[in-house]
PDB file of C-alpha atoms in Angstrom:
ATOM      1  CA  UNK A   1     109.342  99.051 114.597  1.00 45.00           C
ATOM      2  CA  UNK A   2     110.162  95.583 115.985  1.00 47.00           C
ATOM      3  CA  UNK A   3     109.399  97.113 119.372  1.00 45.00           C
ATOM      4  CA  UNK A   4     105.780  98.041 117.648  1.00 38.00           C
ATOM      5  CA  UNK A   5     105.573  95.005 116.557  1.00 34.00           C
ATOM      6  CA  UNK A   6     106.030  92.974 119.633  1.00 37.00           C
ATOM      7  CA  UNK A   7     103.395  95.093 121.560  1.00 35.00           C
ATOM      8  CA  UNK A   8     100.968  94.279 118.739  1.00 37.00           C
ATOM      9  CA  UNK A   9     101.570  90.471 118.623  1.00 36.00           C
ATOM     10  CA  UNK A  10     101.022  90.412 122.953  1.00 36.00           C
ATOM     11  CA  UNK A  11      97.867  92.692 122.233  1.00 35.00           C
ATOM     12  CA  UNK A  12      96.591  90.591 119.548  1.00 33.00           C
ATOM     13  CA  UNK A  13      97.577  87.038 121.642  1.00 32.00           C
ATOM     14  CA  UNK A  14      95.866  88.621 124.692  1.00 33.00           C
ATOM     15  CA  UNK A  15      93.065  89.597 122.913  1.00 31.00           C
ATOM     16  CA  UNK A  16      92.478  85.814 121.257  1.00 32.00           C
ATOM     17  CA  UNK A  17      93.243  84.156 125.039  1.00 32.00           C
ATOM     18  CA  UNK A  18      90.624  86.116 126.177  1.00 33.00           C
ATOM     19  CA  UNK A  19      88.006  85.839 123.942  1.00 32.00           C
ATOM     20  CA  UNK A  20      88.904  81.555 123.674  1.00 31.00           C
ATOM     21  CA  UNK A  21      88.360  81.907 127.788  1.00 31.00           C
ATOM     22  CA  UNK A  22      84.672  83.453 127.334  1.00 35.00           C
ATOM     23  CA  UNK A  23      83.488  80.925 125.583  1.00 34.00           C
ATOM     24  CA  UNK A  24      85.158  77.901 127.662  1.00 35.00           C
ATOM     25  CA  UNK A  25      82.080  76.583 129.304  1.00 47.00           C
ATOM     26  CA  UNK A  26      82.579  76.336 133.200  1.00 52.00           C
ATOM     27  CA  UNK A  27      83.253  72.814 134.513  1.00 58.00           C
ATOM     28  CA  UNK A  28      79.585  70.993 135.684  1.00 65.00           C
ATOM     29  CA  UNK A  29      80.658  71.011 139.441  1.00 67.00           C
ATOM     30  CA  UNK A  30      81.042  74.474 139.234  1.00 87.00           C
ATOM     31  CA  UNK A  31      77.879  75.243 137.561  1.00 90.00           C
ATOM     32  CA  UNK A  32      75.977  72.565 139.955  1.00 91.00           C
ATOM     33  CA  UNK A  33      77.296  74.931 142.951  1.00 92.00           C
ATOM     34  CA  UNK A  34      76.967  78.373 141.107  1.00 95.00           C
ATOM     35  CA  UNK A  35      72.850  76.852 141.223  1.00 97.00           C
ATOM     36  CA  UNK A  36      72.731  76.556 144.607  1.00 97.00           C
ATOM     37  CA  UNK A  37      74.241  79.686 145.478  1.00 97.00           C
ATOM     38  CA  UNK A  38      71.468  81.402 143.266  1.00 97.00           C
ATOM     39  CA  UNK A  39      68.853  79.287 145.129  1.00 98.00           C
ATOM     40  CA  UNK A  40      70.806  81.024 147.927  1.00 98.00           C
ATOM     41  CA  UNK A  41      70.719  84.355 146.707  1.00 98.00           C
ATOM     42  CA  UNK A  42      66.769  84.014 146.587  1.00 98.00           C
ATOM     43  CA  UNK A  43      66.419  82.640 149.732  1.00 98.00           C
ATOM     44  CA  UNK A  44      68.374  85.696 150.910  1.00 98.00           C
ATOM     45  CA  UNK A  45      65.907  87.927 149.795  1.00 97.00           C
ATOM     46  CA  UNK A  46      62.564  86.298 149.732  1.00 98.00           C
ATOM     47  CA  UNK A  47      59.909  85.879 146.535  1.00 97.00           C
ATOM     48  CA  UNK A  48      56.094  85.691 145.508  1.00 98.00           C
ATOM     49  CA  UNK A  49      55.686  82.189 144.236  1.00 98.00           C
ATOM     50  CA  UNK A  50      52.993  82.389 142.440  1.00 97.00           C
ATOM     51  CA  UNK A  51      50.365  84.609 144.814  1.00 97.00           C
ATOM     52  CA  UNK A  52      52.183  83.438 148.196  1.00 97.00           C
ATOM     53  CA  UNK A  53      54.893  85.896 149.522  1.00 98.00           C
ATOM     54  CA  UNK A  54      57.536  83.411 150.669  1.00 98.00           C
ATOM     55  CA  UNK A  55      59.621  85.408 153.480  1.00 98.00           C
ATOM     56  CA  UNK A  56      63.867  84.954 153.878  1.00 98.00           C
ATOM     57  CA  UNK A  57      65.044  81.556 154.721  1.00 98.00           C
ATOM     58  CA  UNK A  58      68.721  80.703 156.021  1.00 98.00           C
ATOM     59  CA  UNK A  59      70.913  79.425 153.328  1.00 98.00           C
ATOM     60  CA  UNK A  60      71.036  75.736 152.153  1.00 98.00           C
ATOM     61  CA  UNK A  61      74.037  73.971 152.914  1.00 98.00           C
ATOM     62  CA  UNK A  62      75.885  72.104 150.440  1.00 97.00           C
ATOM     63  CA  UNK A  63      75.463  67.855 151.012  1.00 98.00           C
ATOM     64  CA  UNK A  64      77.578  65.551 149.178  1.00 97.00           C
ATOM     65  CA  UNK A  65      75.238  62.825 148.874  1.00 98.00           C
ATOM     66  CA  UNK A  66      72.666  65.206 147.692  1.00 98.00           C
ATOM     67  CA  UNK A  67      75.080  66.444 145.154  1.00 97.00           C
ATOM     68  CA  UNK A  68      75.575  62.981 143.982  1.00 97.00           C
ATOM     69  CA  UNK A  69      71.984  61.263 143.742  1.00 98.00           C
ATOM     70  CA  UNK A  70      70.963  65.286 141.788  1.00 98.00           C
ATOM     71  CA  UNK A  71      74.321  64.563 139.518  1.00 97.00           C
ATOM     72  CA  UNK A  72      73.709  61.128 138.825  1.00 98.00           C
ATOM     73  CA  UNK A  73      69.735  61.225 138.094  1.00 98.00           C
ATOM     74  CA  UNK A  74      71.028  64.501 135.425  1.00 98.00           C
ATOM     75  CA  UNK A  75      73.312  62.213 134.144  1.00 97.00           C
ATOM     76  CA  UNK A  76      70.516  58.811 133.743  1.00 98.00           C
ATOM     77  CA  UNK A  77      67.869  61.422 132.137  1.00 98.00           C
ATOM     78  CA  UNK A  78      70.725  62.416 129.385  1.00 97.00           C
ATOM     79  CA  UNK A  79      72.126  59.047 128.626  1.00 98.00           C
ATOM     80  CA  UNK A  80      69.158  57.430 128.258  1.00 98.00           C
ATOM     81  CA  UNK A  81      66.835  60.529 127.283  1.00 97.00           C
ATOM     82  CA  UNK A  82      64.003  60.981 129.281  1.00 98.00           C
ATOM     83  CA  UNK A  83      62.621  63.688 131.559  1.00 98.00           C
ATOM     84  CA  UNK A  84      60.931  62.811 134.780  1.00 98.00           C
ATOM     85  CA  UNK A  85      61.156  62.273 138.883  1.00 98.00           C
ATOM     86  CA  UNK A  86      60.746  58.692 138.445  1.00 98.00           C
ATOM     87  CA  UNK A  87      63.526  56.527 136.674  1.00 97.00           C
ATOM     88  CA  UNK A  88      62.269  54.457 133.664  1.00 98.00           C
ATOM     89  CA  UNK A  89      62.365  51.468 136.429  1.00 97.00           C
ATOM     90  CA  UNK A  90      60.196  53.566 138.937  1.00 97.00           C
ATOM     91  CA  UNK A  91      63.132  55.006 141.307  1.00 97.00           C
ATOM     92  CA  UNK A  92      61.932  57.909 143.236  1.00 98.00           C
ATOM     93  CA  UNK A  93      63.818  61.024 144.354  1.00 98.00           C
ATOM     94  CA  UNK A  94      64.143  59.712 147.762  1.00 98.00           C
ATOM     95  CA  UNK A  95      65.494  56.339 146.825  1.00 98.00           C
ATOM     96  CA  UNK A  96      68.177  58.344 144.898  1.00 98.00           C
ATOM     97  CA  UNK A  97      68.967  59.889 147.551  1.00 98.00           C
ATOM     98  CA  UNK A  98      68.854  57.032 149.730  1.00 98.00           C
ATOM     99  CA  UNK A  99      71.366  54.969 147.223  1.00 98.00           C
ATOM    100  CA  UNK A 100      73.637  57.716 147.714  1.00 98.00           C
ATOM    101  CA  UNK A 101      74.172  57.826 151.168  1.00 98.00           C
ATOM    102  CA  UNK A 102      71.552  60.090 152.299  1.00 98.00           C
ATOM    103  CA  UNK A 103      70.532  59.756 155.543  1.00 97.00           C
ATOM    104  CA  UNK A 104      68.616  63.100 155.956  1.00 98.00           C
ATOM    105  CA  UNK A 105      64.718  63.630 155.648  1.00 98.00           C
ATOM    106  CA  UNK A 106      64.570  64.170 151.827  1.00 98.00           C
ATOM    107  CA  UNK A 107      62.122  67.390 150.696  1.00 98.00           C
ATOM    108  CA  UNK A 108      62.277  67.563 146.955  1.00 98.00           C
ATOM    109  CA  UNK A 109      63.343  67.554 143.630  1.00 98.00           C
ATOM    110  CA  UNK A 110      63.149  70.027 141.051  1.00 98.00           C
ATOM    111  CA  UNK A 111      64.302  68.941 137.514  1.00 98.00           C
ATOM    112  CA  UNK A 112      65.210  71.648 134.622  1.00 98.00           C
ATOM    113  CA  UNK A 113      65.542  70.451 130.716  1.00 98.00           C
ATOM    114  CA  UNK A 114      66.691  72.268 128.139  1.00 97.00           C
ATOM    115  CA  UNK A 115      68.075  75.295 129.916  1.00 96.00           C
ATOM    116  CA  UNK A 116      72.253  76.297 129.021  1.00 94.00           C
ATOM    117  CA  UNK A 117      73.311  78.572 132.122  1.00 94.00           C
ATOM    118  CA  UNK A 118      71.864  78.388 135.873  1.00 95.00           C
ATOM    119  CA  UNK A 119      70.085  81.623 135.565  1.00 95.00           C
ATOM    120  CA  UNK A 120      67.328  80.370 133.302  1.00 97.00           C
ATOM    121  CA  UNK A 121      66.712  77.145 135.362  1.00 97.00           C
ATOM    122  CA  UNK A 122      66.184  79.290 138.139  1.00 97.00           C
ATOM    123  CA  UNK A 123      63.768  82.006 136.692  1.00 98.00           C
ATOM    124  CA  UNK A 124      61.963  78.882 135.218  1.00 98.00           C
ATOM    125  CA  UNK A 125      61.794  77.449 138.625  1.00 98.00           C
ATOM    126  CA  UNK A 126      60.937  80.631 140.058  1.00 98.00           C
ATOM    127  CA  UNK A 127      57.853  81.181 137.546  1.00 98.00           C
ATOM    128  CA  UNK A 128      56.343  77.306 139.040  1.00 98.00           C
ATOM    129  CA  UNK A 129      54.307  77.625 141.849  1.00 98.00           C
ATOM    130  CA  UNK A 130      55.615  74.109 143.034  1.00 98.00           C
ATOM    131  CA  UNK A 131      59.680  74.364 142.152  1.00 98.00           C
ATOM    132  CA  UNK A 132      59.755  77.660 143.872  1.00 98.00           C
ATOM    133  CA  UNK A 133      58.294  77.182 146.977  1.00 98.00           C
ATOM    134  CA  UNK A 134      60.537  73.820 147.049  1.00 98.00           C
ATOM    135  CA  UNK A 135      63.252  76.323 146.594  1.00 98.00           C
ATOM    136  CA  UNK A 136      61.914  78.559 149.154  1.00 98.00           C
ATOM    137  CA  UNK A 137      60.394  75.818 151.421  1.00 98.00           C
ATOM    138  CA  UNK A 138      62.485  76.849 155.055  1.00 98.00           C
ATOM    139  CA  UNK A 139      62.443  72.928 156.597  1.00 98.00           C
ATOM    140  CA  UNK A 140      64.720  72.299 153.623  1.00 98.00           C
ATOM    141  CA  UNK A 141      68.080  73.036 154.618  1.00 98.00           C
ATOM    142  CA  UNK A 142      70.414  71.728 152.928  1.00 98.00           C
ATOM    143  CA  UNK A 143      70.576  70.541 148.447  1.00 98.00           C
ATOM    144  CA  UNK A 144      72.860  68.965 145.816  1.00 98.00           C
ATOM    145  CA  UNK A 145      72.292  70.215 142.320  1.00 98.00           C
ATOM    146  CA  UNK A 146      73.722  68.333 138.916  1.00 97.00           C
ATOM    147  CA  UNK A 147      73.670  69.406 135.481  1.00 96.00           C
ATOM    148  CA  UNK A 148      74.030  66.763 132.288  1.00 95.00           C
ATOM    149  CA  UNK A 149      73.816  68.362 128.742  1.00 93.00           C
ATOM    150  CA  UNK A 150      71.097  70.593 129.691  1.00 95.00           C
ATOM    151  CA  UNK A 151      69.730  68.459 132.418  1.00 98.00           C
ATOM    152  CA  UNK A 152      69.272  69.811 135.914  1.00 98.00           C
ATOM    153  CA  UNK A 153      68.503  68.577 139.241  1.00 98.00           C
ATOM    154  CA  UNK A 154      68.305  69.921 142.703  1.00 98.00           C
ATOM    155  CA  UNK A 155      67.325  68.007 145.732  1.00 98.00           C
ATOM    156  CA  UNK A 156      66.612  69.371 149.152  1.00 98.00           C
ATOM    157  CA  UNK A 157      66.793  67.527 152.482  1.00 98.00           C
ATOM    158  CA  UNK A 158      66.937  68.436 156.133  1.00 98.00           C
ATOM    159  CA  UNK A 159      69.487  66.725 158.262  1.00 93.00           C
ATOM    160  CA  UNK A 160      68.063  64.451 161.322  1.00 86.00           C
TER     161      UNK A 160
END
């Protein structure tokens, strides 16, 4: 019986671990990179945007200072609630990206509200004309991606 017992309590204790680690929400860093390796994923295998067939592009690479000036404009849109390329003060996309360190040829930004997991920001992307051919767009090669309370942000550059 005790024996019973003990197999029971480690069954039930596994089974509460396990569902408390499903719904532990994944850290934002690793959600910011799970979005680029989706963006990835399509680029892998090409996509219609909209009525243009965009072909297979190489992979973006992952740039710190793109990852930054995408984390920190996710993070200004949250804290101080609004929703748009341009900063209340006028900042552009590329002067984020400048103030971060950028020194690549900036592309674009696409910006997600309202979305909880990566997937959805992507098939909403995917469904604009614009944001997917940004996504798809093969001079960009290389993005940082940051997510704030259902804010997201990717921007693209090409190294000089």
């Amino acid at each position: 019986m005790k024996k019973y017992l003990t197999v029971s309590a480690a069954m039930l204790l596994f089974i509460l671990v396990q569902c408390k680690k499903d719904e532990m929400a994944l850290p934002e860093r690793d959600v910011d990179l799970m979005v680029i390796a989706k963006i990835n994923e399509l680029r892998q295998s090409g996509c219609n945007c909209g009525t243009s067939y965009m072909p297979p592009v190489p992979n973006l690479s992952i740039n710190k200072q793109l990852q930054d000036a995408a984390r920190a404009h996710a993070k200004d849109m949250a804290e101080r609630n609004y929703f748009d390329h341009l900063s209340p003060e006028g900042g552009t996309p590329e002067e984020r990206a400048l103030n971060a360190g950028y020194t690549g040829d900036f592309k674009a930004e696409n910006l997600g509200k309202g979305y909880s997991q990566a997937d959805q920001v992507i098939a909403a992307w995917k469904s604009s004309v614009s944001h997917c051919k940004a996504m798809m767009d093969a001079k960009s090669k290389e993005a940082g991606a940051g997510t704030t309370h259902n804010y997201w942000v990717v921007a693209f550059g090409s190294s000089l």
